[in-house]
Coordinates of N, CA, C and O and ligand atoms in Angstrom, one line a residue:
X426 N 64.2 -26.7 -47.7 CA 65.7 -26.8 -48.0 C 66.5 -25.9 -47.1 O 66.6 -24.7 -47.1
X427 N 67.1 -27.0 -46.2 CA 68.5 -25.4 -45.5 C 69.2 -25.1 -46.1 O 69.6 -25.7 -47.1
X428 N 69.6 -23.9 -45.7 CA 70.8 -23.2 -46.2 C 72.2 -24.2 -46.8 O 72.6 -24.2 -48.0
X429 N 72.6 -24.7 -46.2 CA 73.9 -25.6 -46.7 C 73.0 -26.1 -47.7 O 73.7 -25.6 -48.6
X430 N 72.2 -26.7 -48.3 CA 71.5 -27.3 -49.0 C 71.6 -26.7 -50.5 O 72.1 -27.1 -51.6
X431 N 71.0 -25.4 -50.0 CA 70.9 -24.3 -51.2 C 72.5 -24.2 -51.6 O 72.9 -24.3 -52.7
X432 N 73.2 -23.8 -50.5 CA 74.6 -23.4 -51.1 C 75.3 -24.7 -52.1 O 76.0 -24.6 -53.0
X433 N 74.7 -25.9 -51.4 CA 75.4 -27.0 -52.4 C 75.0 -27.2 -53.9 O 75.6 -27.6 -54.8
X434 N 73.5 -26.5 -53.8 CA 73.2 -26.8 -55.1 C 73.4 -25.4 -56.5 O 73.1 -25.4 -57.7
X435 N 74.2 -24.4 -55.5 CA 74.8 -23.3 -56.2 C 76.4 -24.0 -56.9 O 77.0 -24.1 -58.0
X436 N 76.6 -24.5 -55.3 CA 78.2 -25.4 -55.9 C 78.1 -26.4 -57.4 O 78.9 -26.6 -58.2
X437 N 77.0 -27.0 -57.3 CA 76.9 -27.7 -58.1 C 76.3 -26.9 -59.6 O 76.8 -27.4 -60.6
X438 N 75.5 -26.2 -59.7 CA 75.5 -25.0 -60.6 C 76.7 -24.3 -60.8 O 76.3 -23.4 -61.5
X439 N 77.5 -24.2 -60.6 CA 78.9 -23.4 -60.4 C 79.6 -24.6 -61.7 O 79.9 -23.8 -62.6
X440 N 79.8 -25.7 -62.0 CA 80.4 -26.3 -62.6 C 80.0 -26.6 -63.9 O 80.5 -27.5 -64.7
X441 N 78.6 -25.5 -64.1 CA 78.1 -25.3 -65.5 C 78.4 -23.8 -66.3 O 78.0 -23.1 -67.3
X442 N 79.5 -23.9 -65.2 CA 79.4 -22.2 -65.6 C 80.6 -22.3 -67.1 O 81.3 -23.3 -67.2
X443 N 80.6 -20.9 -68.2 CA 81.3 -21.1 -69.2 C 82.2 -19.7 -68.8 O 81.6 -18.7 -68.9
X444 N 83.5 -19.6 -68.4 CA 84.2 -18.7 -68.1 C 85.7 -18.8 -68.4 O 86.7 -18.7 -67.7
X445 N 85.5 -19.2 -70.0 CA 87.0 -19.2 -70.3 C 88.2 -18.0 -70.5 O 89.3 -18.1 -71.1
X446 N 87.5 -16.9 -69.7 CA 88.5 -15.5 -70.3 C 88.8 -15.2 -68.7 O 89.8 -14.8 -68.2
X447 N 87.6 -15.5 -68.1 CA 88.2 -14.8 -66.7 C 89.0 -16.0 -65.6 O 89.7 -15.7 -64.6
X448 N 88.5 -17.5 -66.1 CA 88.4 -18.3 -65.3 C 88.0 -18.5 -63.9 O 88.5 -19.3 -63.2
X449 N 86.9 -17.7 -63.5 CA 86.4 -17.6 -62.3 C 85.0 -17.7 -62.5 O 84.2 -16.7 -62.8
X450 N 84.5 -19.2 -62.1 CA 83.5 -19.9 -62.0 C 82.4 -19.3 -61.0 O 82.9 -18.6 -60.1
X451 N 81.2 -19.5 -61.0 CA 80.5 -18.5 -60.2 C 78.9 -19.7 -60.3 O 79.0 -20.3 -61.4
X452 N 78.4 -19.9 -59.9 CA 77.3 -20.7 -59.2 C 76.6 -20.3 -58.1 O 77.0 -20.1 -57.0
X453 N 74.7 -20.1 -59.0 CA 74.0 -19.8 -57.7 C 72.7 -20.3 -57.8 O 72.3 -20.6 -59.0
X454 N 72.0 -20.5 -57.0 CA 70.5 -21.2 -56.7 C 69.9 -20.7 -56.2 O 70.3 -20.3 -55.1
X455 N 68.5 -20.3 -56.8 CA 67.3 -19.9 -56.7 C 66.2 -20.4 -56.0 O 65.3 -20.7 -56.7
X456 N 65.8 -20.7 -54.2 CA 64.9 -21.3 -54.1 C 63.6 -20.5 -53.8 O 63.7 -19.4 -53.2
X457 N 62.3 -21.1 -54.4 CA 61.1 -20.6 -54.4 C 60.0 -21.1 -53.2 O 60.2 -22.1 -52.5
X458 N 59.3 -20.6 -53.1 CA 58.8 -20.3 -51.6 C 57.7 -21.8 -51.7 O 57.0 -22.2 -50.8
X459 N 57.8 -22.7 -53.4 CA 56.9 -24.0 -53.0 C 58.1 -24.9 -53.6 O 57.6 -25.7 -54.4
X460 N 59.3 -24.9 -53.5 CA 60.2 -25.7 -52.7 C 60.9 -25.5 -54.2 O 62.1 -25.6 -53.9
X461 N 60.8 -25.2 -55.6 CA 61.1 -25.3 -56.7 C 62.2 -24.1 -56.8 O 62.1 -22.9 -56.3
X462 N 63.3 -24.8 -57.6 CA 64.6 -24.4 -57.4 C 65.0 -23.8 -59.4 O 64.6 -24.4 -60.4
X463 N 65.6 -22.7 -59.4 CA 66.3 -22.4 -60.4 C 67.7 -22.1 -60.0 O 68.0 -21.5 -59.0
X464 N 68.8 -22.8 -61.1 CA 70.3 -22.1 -60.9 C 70.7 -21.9 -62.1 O 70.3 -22.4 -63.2
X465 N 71.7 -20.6 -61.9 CA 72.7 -20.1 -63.1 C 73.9 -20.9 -62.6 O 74.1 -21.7 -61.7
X466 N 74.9 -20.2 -63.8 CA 76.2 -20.5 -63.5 C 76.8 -18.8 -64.9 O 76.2 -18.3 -65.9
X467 N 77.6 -18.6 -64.4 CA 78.0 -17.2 -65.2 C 78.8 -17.4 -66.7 O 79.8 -18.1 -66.7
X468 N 78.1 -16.4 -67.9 CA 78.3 -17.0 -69.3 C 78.9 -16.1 -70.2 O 78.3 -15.2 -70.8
X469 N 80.6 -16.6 -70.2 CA 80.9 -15.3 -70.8 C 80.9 -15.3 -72.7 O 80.4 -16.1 -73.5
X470 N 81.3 -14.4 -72.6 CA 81.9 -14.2 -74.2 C 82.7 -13.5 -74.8 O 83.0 -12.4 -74.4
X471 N 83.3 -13.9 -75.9 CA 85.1 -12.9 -76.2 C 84.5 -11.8 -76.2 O 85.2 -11.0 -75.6
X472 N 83.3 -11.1 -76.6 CA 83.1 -9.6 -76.4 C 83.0 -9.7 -75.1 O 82.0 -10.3 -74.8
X473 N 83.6 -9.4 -74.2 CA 84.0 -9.4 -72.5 C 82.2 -8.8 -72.3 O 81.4 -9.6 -71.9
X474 N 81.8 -7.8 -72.4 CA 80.4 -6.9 -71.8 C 79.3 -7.7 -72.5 O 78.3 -7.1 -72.2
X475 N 79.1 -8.7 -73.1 CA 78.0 -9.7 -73.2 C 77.8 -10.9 -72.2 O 76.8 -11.7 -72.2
X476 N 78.8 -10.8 -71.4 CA 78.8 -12.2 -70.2 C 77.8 -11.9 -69.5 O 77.3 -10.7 -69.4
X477 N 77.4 -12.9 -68.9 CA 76.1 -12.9 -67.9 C 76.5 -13.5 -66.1 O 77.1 -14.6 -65.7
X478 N 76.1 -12.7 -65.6 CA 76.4 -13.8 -64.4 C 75.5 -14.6 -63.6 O 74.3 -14.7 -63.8
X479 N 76.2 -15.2 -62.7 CA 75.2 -16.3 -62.2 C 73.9 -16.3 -61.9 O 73.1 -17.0 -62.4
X480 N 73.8 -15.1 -60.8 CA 73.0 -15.2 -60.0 C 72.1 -14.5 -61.4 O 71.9 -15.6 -61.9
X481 N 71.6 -13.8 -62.1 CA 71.1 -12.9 -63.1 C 70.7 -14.6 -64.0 O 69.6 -15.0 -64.6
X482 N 71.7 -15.2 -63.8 CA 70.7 -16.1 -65.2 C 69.8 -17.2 -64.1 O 69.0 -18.0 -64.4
X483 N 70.3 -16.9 -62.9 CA 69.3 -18.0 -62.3 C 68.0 -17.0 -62.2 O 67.0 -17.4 -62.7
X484 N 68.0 -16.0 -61.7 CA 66.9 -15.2 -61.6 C 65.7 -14.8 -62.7 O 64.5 -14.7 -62.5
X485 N 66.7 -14.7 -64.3 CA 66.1 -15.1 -65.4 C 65.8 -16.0 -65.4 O 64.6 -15.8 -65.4
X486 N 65.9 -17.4 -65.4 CA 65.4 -18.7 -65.7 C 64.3 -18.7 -64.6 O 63.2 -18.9 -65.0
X487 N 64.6 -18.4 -63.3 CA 62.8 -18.7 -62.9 C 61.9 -18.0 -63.6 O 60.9 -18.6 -64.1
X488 N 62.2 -16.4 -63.7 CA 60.9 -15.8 -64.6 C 60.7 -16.1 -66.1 O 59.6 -15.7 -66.6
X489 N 61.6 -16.6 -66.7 CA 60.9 -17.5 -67.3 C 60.3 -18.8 -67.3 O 60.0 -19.3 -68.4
X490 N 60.1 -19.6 -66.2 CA 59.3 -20.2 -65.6 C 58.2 -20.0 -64.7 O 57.7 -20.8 -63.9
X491 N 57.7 -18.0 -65.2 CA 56.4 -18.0 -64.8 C 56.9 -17.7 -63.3 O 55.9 -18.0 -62.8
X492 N 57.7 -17.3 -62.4 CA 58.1 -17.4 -61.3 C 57.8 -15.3 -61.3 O 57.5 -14.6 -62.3
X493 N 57.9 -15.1 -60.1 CA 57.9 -13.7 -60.0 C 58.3 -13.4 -58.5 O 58.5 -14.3 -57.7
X494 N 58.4 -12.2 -58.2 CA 59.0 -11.5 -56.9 C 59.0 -12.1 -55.8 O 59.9 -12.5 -55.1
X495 N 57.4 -12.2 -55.7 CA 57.0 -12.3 -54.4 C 57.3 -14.1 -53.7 O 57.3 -14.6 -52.6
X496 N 57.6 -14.8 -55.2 CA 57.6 -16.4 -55.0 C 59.1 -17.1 -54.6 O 59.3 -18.3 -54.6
X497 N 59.9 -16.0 -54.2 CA 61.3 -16.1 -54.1 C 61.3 -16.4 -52.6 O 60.5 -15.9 -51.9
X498 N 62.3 -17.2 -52.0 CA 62.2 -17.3 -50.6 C 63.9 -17.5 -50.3 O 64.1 -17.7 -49.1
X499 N 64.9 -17.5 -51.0 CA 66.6 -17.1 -50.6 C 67.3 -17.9 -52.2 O 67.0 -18.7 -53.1
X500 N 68.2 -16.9 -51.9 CA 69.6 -16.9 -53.0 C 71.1 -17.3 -52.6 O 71.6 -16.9 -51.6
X501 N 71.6 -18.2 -53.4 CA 72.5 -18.4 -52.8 C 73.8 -18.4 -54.1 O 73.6 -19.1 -55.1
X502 N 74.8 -17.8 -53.9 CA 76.1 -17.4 -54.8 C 77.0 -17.7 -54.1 O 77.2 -17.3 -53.0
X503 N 78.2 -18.7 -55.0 CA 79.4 -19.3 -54.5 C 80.3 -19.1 -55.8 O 79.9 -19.3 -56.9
X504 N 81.4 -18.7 -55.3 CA 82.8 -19.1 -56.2 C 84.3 -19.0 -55.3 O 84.6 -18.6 -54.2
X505 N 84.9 -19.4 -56.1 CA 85.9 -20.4 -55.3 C 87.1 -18.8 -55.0 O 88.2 -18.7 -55.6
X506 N 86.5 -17.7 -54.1 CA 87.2 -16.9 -53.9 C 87.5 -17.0 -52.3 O 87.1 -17.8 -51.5
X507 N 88.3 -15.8 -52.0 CA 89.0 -15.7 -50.6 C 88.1 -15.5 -49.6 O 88.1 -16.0 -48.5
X508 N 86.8 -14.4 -50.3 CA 86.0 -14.2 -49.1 C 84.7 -14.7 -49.5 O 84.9 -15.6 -50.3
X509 N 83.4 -14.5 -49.2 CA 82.2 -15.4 -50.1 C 81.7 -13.8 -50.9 O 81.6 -12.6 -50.7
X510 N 81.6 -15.0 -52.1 CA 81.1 -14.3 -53.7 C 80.3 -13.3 -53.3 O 79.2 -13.3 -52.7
X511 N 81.0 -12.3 -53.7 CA 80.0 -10.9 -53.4 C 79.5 -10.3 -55.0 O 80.3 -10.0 -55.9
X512 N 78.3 -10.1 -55.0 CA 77.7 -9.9 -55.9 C 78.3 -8.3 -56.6 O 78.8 -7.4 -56.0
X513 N 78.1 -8.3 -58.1 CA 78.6 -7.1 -58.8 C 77.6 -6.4 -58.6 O 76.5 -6.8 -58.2
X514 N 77.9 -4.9 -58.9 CA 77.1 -4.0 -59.1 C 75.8 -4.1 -60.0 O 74.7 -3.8 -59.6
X515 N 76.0 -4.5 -61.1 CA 75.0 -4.2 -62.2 C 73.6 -5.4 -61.3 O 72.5 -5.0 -61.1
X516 N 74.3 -7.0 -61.0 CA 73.3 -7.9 -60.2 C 72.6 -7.3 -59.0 O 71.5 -7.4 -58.4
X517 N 73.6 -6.6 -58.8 CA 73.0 -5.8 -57.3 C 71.9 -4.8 -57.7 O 71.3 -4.2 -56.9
X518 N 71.7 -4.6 -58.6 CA 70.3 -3.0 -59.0 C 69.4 -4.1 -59.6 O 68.3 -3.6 -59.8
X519 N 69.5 -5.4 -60.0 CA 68.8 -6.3 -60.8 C 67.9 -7.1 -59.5 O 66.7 -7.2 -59.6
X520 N 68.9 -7.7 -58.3 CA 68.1 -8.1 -57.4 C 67.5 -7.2 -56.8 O 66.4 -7.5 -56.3
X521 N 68.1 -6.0 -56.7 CA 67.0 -4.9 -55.9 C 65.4 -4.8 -56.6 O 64.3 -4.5 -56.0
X522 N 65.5 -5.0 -57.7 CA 64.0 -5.0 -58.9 C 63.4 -6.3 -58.6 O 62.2 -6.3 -58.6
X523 N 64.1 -7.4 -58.3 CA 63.5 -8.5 -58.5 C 63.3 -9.6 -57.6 O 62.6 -10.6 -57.9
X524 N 64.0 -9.4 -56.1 CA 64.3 -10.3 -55.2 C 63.6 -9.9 -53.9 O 64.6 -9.3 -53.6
X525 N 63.1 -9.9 -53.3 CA 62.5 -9.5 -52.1 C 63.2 -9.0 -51.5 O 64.3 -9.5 -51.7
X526 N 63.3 -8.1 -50.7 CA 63.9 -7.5 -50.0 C 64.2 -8.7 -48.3 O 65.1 -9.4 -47.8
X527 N 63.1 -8.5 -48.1 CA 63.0 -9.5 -46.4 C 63.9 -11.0 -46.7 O 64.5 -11.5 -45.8
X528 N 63.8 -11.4 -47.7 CA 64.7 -12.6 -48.0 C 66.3 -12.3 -47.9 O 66.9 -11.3 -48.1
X529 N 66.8 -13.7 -47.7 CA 68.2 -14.0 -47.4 C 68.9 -14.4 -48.8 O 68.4 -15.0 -49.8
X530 N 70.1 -14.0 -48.6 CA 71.0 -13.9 -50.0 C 71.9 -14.4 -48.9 O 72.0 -14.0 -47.7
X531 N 72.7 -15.7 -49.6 CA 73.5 -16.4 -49.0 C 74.8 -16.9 -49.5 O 75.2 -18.0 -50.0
X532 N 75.6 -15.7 -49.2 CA 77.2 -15.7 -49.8 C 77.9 -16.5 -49.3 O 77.8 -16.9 -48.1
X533 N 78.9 -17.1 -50.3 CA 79.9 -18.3 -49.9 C 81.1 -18.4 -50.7 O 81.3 -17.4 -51.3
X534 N 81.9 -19.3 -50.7 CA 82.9 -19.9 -51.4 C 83.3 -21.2 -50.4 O 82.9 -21.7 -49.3
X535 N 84.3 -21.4 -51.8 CA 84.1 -23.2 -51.8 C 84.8 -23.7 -50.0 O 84.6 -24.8 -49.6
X536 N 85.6 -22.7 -49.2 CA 86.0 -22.7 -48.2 C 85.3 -23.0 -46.8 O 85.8 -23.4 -45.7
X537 N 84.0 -22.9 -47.2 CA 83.0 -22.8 -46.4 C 82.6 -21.6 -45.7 O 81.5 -21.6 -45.2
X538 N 83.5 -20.6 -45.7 CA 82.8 -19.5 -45.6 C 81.7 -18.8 -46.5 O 81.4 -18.7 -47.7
X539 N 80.9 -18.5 -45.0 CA 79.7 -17.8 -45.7 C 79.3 -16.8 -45.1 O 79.8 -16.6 -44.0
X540 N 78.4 -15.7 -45.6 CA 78.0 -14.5 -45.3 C 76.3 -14.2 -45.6 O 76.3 -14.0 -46.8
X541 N 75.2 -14.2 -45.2 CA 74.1 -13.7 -44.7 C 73.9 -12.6 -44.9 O 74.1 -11.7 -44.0
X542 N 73.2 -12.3 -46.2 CA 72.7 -10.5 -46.3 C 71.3 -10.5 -46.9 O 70.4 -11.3 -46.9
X543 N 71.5 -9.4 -47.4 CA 70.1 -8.9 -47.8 C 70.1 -7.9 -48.8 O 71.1 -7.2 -48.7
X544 N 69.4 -7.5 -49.8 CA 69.3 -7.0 -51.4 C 69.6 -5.3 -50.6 O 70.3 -4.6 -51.3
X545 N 69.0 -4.7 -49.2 CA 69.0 -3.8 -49.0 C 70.4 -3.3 -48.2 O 70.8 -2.2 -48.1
X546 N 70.8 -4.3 -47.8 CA 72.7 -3.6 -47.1 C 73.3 -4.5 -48.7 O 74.5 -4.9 -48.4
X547 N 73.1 -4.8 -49.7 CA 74.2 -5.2 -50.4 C 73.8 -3.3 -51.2 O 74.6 -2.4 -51.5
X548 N 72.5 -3.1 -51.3 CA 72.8 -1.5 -52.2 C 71.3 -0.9 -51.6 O 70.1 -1.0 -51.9
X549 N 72.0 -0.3 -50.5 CA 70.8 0.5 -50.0 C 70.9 1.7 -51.0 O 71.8 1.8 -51.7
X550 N 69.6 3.0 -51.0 CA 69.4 3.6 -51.4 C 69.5 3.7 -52.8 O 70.0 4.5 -53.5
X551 N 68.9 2.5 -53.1 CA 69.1 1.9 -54.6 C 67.8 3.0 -55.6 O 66.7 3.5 -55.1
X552 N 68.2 2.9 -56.7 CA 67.6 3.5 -57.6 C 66.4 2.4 -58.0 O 66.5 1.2 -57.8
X553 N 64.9 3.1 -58.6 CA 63.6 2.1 -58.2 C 63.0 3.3 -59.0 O 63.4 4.4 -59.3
X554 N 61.4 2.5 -59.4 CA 60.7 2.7 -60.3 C 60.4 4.1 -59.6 O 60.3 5.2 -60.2
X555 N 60.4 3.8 -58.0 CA 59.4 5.6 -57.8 C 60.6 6.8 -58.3 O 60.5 8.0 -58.4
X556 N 61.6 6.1 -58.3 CA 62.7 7.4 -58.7 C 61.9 8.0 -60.0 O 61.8 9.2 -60.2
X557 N 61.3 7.0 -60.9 CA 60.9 7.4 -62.3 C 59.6 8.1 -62.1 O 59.1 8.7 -63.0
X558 N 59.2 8.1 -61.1 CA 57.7 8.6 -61.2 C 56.6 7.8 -60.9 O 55.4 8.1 -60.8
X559 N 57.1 6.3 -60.8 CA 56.2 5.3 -61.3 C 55.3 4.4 -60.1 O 54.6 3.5 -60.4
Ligands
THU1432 N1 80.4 -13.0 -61.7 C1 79.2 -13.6 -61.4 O1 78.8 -14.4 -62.2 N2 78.6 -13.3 -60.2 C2 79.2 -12.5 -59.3 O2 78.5 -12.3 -58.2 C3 80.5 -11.9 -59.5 C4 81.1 -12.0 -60.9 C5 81.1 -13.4 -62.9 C6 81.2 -12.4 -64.0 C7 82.4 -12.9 -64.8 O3 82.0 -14.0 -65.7 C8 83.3 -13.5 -63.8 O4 82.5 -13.7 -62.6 C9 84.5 -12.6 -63.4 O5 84.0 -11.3 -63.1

């Protein structure tokens, strides 16, 4: 799957999204390194700090399809903003735990702009199990 590929099928996960407080739709797709695809879309709720975002429920949904770290091969997050969907803080220490590092994270909006990064320039010197000891 190319890249435009993936990003289309974020866009199309984007229009599942439930965001009646912020109105800002968010859609992302998950592809796996044997071609099998998970997507979120971001899930709020009137208690504002229970919403979930995109990329986090797509990343959930593969592992609960038995999916894990290493089977991840790129990410892709779109919403209909000025520059491409840049991921929150809290997703950013979640993909750092969970997403490969060497893989591509593939920022967009509905504009066609896109941006090309990686789990380590979106939060270098991220906090990690050896901080714990582990
Ligand atoms: N949001 C995401 O789903 N992903 C991002 O990368 C940025 C923010 C959601 C959270 C909330 O539902 C809405 O966008 C506005 O912050």
């Amino acid at each position: 799957m190319t890249k435009e590929e993936l990003i289309q099928k974020a866009i199309e996960a984007r229009t599942l999204s439930y965001s009646p407080y912020s109105h800002f739709a968010v859609g992302a797709a998950l592809l796996c390194k044997d071609g099998s695809l998970y997507l979120g879309a971001n899930v709020e709720n009137s208690s504002y700090p229970l919403s979930m975002c995109a990329e986090r429920n797509a990343l959930y949904h593969a592992l609960m399809e038995g999916k894990k770290k290493e089977d991840f091969e790129a990410l892709a997050i779109v919403a209909d903003s000025d520059q491409p969907c840049s991921p929150c803080g809290a997703c950013r220490q979640v993909l750092s735990e969970l997403f490969p590092a060497n893989k591509p994270i593939y920022l967009a909006n509905l504009n066609g702009d896109q941006k090309i990064t990686h789990i380590h320039e979106l939060l270098p010197f991220a906090f990690d199990k050896e901080d714990l000891g582990l």
